Coordinates of C-alpha atoms in Angstrom, one line a residue:
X1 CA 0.0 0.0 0.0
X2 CA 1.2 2.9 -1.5
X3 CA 1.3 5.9 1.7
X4 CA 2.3 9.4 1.5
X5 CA 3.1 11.7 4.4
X6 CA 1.3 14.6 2.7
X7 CA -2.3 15.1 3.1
X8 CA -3.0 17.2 -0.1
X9 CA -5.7 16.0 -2.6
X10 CA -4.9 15.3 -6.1
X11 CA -7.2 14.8 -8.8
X12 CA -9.7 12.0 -9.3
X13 CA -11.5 10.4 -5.9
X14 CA -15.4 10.7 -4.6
X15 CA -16.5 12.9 -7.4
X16 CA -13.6 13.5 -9.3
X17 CA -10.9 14.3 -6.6
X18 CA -8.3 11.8 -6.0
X19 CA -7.1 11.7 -2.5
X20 CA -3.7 10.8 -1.4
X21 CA -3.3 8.3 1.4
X22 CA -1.3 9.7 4.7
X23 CA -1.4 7.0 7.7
X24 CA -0.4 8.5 11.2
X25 CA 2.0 6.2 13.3
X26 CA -1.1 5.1 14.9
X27 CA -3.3 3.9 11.6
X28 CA -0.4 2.3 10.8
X29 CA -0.1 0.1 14.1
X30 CA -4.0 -1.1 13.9
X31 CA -3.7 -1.7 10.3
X32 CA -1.0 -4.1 11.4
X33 CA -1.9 -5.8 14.0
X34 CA -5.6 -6.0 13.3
X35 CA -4.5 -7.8 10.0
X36 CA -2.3 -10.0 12.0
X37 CA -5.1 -10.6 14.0
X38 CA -7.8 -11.7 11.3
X39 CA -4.8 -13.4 9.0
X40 CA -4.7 -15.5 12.8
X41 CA -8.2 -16.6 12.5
X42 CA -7.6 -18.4 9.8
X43 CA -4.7 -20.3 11.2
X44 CA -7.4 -21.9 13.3
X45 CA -10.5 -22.1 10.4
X46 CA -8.3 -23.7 7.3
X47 CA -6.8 -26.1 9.5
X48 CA -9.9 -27.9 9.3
X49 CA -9.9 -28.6 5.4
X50 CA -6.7 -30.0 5.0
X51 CA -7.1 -33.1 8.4
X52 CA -10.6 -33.5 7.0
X53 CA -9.1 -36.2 4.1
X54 CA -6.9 -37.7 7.0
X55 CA -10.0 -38.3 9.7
X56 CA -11.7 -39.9 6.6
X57 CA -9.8 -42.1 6.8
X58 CA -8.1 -42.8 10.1
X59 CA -11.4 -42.5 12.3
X60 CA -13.6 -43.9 9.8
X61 CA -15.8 -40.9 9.5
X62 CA -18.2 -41.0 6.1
X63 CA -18.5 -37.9 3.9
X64 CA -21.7 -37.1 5.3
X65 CA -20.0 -36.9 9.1
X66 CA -17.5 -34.7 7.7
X67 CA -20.0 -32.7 6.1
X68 CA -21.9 -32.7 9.7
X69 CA -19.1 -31.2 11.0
X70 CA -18.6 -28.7 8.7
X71 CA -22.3 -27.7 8.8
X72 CA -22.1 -27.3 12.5
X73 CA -18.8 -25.0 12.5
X74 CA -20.6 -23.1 9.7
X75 CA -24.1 -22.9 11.6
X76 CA -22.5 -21.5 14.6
X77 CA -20.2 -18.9 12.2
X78 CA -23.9 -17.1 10.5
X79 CA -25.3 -17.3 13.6
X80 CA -22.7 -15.2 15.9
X81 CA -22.3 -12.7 13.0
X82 CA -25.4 -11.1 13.6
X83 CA -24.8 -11.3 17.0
X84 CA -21.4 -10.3 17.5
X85 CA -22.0 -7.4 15.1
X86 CA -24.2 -5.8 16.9
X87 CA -22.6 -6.5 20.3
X88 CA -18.7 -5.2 19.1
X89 CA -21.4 -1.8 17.9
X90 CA -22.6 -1.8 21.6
X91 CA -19.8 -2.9 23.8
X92 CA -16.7 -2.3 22.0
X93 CA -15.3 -4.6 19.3
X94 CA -11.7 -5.4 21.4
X95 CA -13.7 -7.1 24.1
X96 CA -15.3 -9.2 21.5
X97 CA -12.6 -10.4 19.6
X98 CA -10.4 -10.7 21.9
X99 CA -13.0 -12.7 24.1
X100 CA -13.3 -14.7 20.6
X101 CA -9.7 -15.3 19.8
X102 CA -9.3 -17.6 23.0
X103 CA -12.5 -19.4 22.5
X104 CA -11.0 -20.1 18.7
X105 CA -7.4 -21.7 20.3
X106 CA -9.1 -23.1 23.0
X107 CA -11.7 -25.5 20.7
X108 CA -9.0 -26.3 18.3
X109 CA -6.8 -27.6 21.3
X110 CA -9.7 -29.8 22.5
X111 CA -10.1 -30.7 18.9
X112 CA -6.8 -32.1 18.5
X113 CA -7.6 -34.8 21.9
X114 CA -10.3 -37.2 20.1
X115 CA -11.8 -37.9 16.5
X116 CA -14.7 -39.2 17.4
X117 CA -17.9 -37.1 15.3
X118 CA -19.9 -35.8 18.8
X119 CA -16.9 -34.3 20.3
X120 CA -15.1 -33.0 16.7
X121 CA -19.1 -31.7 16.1
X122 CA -19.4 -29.7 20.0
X123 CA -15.7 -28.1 19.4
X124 CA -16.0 -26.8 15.5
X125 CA -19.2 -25.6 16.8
X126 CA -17.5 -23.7 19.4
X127 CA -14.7 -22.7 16.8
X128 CA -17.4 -21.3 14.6
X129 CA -18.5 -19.2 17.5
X130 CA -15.5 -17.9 18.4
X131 CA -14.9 -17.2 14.6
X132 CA -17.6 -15.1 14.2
X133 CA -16.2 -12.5 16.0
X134 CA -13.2 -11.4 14.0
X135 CA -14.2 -10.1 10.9
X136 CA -17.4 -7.5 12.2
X137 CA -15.5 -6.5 15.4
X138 CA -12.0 -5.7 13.0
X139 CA -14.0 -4.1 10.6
X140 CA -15.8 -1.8 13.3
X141 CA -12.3 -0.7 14.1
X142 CA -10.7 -0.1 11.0
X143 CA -14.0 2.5 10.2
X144 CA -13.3 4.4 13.4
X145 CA -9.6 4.2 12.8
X146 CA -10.0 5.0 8.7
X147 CA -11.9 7.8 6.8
X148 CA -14.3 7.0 4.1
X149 CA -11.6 8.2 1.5
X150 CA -10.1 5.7 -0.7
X151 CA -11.5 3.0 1.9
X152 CA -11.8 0.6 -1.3
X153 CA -8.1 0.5 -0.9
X154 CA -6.9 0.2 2.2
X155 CA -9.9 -2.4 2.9
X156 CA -8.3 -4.0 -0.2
X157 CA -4.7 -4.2 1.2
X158 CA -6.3 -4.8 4.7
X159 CA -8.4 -7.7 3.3
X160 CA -5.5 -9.5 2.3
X161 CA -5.5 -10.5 5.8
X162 CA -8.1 -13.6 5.3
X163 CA -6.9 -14.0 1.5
X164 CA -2.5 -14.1 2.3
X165 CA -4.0 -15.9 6.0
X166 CA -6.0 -18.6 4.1
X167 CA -2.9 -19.2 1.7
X168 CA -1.0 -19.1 5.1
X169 CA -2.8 -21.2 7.2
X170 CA -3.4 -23.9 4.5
X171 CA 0.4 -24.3 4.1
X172 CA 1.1 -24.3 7.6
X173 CA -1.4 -26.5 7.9
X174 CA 0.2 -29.0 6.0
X175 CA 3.7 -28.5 7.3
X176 CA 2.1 -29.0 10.5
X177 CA 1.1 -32.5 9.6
X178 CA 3.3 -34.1 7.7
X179 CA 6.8 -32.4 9.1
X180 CA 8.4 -35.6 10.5
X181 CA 10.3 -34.0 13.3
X182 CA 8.0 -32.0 15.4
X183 CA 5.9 -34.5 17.8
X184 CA 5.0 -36.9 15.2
X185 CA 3.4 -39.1 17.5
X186 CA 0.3 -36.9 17.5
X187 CA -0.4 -37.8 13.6
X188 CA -3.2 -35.3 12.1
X189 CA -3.7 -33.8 15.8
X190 CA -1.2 -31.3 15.0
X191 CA -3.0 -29.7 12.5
X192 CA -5.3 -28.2 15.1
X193 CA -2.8 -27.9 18.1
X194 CA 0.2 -26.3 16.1
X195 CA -2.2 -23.3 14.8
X196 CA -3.8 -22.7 17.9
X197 CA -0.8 -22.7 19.5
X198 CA 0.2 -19.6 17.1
X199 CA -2.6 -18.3 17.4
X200 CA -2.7 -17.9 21.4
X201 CA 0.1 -15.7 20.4
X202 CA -1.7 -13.3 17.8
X203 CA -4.3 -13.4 20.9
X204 CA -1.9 -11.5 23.3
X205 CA -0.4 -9.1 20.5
X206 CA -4.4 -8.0 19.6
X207 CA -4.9 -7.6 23.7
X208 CA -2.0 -5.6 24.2
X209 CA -1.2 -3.5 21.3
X210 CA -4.9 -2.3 20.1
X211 CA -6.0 0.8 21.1
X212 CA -10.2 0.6 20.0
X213 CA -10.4 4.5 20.2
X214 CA -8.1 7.0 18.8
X215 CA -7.3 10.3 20.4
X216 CA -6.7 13.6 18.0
X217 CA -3.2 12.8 17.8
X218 CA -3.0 9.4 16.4
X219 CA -4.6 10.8 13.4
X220 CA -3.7 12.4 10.6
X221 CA -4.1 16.0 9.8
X222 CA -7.2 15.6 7.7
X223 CA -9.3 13.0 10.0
X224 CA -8.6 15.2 13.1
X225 CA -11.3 17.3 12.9
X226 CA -13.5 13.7 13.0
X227 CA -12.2 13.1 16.3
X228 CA -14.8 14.0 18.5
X229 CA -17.4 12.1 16.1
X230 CA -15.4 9.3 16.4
X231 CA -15.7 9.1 20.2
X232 CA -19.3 8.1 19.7
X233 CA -19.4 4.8 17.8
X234 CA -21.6 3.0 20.3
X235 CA -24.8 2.1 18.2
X236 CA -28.2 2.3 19.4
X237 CA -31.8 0.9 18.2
X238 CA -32.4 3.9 16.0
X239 CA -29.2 3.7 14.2
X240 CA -30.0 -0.1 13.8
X241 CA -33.7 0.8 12.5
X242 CA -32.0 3.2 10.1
X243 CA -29.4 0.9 9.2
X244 CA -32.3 -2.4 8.4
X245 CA -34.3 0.0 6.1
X246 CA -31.2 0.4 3.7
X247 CA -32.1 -1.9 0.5
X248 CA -28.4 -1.8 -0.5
X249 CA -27.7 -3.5 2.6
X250 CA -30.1 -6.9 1.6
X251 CA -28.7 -6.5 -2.1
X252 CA -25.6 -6.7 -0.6
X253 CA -26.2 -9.9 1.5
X254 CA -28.1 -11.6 -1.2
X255 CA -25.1 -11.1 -3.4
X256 CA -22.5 -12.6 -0.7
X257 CA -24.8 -15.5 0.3
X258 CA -24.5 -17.1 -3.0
X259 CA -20.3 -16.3 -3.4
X260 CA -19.9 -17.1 0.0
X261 CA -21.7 -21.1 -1.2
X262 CA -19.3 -20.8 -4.4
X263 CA -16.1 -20.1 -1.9
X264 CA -16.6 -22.3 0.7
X265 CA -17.1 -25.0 -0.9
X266 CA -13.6 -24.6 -2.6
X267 CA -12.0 -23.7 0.5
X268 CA -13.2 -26.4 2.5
X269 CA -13.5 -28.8 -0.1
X270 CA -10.9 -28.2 -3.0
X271 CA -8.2 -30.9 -1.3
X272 CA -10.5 -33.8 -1.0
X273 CA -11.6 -32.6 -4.8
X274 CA -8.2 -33.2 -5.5
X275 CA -7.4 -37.0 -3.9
X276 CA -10.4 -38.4 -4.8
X277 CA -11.6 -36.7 -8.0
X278 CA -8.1 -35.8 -9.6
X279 CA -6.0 -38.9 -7.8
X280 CA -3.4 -36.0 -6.4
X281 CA -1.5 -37.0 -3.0
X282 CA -2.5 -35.3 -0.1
X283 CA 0.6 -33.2 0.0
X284 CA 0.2 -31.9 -3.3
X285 CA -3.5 -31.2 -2.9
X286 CA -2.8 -29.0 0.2
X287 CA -0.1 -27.3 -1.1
X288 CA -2.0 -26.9 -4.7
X289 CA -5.4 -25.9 -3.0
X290 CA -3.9 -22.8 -1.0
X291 CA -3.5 -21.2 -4.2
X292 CA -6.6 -20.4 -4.2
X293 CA -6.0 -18.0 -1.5
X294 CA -2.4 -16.9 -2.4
X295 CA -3.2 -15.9 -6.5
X296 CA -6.0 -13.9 -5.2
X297 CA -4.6 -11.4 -3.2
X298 CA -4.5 -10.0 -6.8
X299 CA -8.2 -9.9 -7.4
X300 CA -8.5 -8.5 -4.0
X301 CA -6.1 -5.7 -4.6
X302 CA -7.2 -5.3 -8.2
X303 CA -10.8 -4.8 -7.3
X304 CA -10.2 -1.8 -4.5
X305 CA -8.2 -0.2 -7.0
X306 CA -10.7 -0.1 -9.5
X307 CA -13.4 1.1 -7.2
X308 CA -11.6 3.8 -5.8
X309 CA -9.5 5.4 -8.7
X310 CA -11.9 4.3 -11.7
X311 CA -15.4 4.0 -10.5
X312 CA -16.2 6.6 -8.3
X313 CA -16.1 4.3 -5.2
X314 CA -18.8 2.1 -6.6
X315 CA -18.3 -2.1 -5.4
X316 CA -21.3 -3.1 -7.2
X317 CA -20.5 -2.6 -11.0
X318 CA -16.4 -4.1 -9.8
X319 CA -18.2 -7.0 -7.8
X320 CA -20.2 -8.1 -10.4
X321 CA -18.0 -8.3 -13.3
X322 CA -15.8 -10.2 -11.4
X323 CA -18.4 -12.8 -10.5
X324 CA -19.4 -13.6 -14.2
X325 CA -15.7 -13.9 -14.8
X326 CA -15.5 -16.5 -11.0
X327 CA -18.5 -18.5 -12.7
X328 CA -17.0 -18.6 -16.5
X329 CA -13.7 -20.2 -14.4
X330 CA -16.2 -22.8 -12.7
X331 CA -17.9 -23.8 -15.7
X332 CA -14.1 -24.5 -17.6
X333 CA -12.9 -26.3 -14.1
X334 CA -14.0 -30.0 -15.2
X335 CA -11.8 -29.0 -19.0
X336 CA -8.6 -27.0 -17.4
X337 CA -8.2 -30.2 -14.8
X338 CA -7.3 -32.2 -17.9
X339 CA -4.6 -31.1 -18.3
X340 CA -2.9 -31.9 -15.4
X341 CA -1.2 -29.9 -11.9
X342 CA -0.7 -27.2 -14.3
X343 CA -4.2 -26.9 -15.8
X344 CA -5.3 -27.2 -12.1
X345 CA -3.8 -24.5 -10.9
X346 CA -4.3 -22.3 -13.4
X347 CA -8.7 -22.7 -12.8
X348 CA -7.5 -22.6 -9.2
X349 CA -6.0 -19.0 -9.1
X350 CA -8.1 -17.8 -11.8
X351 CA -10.7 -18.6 -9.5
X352 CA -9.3 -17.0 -6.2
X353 CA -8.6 -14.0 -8.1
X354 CA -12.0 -13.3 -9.2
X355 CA -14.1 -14.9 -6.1
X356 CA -11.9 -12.8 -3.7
X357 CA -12.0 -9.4 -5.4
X358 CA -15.9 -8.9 -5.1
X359 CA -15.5 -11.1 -1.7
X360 CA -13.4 -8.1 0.0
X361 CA -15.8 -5.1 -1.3
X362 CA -18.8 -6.8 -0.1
X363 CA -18.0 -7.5 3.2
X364 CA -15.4 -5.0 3.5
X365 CA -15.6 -1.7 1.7
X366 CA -19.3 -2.2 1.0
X367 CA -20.7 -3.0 4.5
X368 CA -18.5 0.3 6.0
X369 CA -20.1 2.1 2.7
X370 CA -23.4 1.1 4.0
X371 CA -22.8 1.2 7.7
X372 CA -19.9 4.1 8.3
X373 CA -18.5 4.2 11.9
X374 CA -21.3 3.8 13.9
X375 CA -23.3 0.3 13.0
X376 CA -19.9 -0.6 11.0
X377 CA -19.8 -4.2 12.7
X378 CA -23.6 -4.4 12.8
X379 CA -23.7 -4.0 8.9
X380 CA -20.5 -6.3 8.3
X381 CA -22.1 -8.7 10.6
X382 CA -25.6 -8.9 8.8
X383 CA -24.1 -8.9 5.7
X384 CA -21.5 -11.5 6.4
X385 CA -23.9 -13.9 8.9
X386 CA -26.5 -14.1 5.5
X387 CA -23.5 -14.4 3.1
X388 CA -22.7 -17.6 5.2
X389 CA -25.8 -19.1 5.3
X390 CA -24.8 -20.2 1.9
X391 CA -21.9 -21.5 3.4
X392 CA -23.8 -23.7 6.0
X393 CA -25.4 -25.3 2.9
X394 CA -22.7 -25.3 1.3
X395 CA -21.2 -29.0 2.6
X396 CA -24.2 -30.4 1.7
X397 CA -24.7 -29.5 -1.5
X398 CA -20.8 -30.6 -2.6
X399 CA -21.7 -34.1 -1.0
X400 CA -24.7 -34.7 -2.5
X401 CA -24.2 -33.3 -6.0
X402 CA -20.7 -34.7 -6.0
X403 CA -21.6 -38.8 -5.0
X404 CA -24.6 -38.7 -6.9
X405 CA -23.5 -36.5 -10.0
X406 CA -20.0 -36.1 -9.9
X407 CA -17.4 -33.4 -9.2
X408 CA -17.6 -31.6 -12.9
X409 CA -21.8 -31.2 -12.3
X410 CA -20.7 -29.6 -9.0
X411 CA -18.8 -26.9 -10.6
X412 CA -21.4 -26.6 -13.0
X413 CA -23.8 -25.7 -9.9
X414 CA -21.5 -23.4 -8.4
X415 CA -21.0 -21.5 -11.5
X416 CA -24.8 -21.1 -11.6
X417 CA -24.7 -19.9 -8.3
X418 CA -21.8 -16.9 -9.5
X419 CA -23.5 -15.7 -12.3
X420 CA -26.7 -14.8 -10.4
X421 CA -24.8 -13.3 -7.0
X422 CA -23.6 -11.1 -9.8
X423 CA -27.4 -10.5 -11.2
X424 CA -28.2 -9.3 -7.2
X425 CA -25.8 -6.3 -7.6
X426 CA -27.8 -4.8 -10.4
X427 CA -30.4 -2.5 -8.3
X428 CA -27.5 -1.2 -6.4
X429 CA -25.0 -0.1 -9.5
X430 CA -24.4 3.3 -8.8
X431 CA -24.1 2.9 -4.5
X432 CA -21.5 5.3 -3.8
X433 CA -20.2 5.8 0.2
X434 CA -22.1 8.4 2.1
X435 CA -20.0 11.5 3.1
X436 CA -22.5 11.6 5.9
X437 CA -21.6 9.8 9.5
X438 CA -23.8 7.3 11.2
X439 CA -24.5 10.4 13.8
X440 CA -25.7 12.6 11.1
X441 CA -28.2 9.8 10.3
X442 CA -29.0 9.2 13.7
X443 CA -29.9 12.7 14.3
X444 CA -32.0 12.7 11.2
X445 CA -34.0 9.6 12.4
X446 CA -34.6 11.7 15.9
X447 CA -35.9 14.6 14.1
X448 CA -38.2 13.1 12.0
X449 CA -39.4 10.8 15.1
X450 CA -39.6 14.5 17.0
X451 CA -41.5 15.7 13.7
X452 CA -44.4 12.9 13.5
X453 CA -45.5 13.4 17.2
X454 CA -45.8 16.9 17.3

């Protein structure tokens, strides 16, 4: 990320203007260590895609157990967005994820001790909990910490936190498992204790080194005069009224409930895909699968740019090109695995780049466009906690289409579902951020409440 210490516009931004980015000392330390922090999370969430081949088949768990657990993980992950949205909006968003990153090593720990399905079921379940605090509560924090000015970049340089994490964690993953030196008696048990170990120590750098509220002087010259604003980001129900009246924000969720079906099921599902569909060794289908994440870091980056410097700030028209292109790459899939580890990876980072690209404005750039400071983690929460509805169904529908179709009518279906989250963003083509702060709306709401009873 490009940053300048100036704070003079140039030409081309909101309107026409183009701003130029200048971090204080203190943007630049939550940038860091909140993207630490989420890139963590994932240490603890892609862990579970590459020992899911390995416990089918060293506990004798069916597809449809795996699938079970995968479900529950995901059921509890929708359900605490909503919640923890709104919660990190009332309370404060470092109690929340902090409070969430423990939870998240401690069930991964306890995962590690047994494979039978009740106790793997209660503890992803718990992990999914602990999940869903990350991304609303970080989000919430980067809005009171960022302007509204070029926010489709630095939410695209931020977002590489889940994209480089998933890459990250998938590879570590791996390691973790089938390193030879490093308590091998524990087998596929490292690939939950290793991570959570790492992540207990992302835990105490998020604890100690966040500061949830800035003062005037960890800003930069042209955000100071939003300091006082800033010091009141605690939602209430008439911003939340406000906020659940917004169509954009149901467009939005709409949109990311079918992408977030099409991404899960590669992420959890691409390395079993790749033993049992494509006859690849579990080694190479790890290492081959975190492409996906690593290849699109560019589609992320690509797509904040574009927003920002060529579109006015608008996600929608960005998101949805990009998802025709995800679901032409779905429907090749079944043709480019033909020709071999090299075919593969090419539909594989073709794919990350344009899944991830819409995936980081909609729940990023998009839900502060819709939300701003005040509901920030409420509207990333709703938005995110509908988008992964589709990824509770998700398991399900790669099990059943896959045993009783095959794997190339699977992508077919996914590519279906890519083309028509695209369709969604249509209503919503020319959304553009608000200069207005959730306060201003708030006092809006009040007046107009003050105006009907008189």
């Amino acid at each position: 990320m490009v940053v300048q210490t100036g704070a003079q516009p140039e030409t081309g931004s909101h309107g026409g203007v183009k701003d130029s980015m200048s971090l204080s000392a203190g943007q630049r330390r939550i940038f860091w260590i909140t993207w630490i922090t989420y890139a963590g999370f994932y240490l603890c969430r892609k862990n579970l895609s590459v020992v899911l081949p390995l416990l089918n088949n060293v506990s004798g768990l069916r597809s449809i157990d795996l699938a079970n657990i995968v479900f529950g993980y995901s059921v509890l992950y929708a359900i605490g967005q909503f919640g923890c949205g709104l919660l990190s909006d009332r309370i404060g968003a470092k109690r929340v994820v902090g409070a969430g990153l423990l939870l998240v090593a401690g069930s991964n720990i306890l995962m590690g001790a047994h494979a039978s399905l009740l106790w793997l079921l209660i503890f992803a379940c718990l992990n999914g909990a602990g999940q869903s605090t990350g991304w609303s509560g970080l989000v919430k924090t980067m809005a009171i910490w960022f302007g509204s000015k070029n926010r489709g970049i630095v939410m695209a340089w931020w977002s590489t936190n889940y994209v480089l994490g998933g890459f990250l964690a998938t590879a570590f993953a791996t390691w973790a498992i089938v390193q030879p030196w490093l308590l091998p008696q524990l087998g596929w048990r490292r690939g939950f204790l290793l991570p959570a170990l790492v992540l207990l120590a992302i835990a105490t750098l998020f604890l100690v080194g966040v500061k949830e509220m800035p003062e005037r002087a960890d800003l930069p010259s042209d955000m100071q005069s939003d300091a006082i604003e800033l010091h009141r980001v605690r939602s209430n129900w008439i911003v939340l009224a406000g906020l659940l009246r917004k169509p954009s924000l149901w467009m939005l969720s709409i949109s990311y409930f079918f992408l977030e079906l099409c991404r899960y099921a590669l992420m959890f599902w691409l390395p079993l895909y790749m033993v049992n569909r494509l006859k690849y060794s579990l080694q190479a289908s790890g290492y081959l699968s975190s492409l996906y994440e690593l290849i699109g870091i560019a589609g992320a980056l690509l797509a904040g740019y574009i927003s920002d410097r060529f579109n006015q700030s608008r996600r929608a028209p960005v998101s949805a090109i990009m998802l025709a292109g995800f679901g032409i790459i779905l429907l090749l899939e079944p043709t480019l695995s033909r020709f071999g580890l090299i075919g593969t990876a090419v539909s594989i980072s073709l794919a990350g780049i344009f899944s991830f690209g819409p995936d980081t404005l909609l729940s990023g750039a998009g839900a502060q466009d819709i939300g701003e400071a005040r509901v920030a983690a409420t509207a990333s929460g709703l938005v995110d906690g509908i988008g992964h509805l589709g990824a509770i169904f998700s398991p399900y529908v790669v099990v059943f289409v896959s045993e009783r179709y095959g794997w190339d009518y699977l992508f077919f279906l996914l590519a279906g579902a890519a083309f028509l989250a695209g369709a969604v963003l249509m209503p919503i083509w020319n959304l553009k951020p608000s200069i207005h702060s959730a306060v201003r709306l708030e006092e809006a709401l009040q007046h107009a409440a003050c105006a009907a009873n008189e």
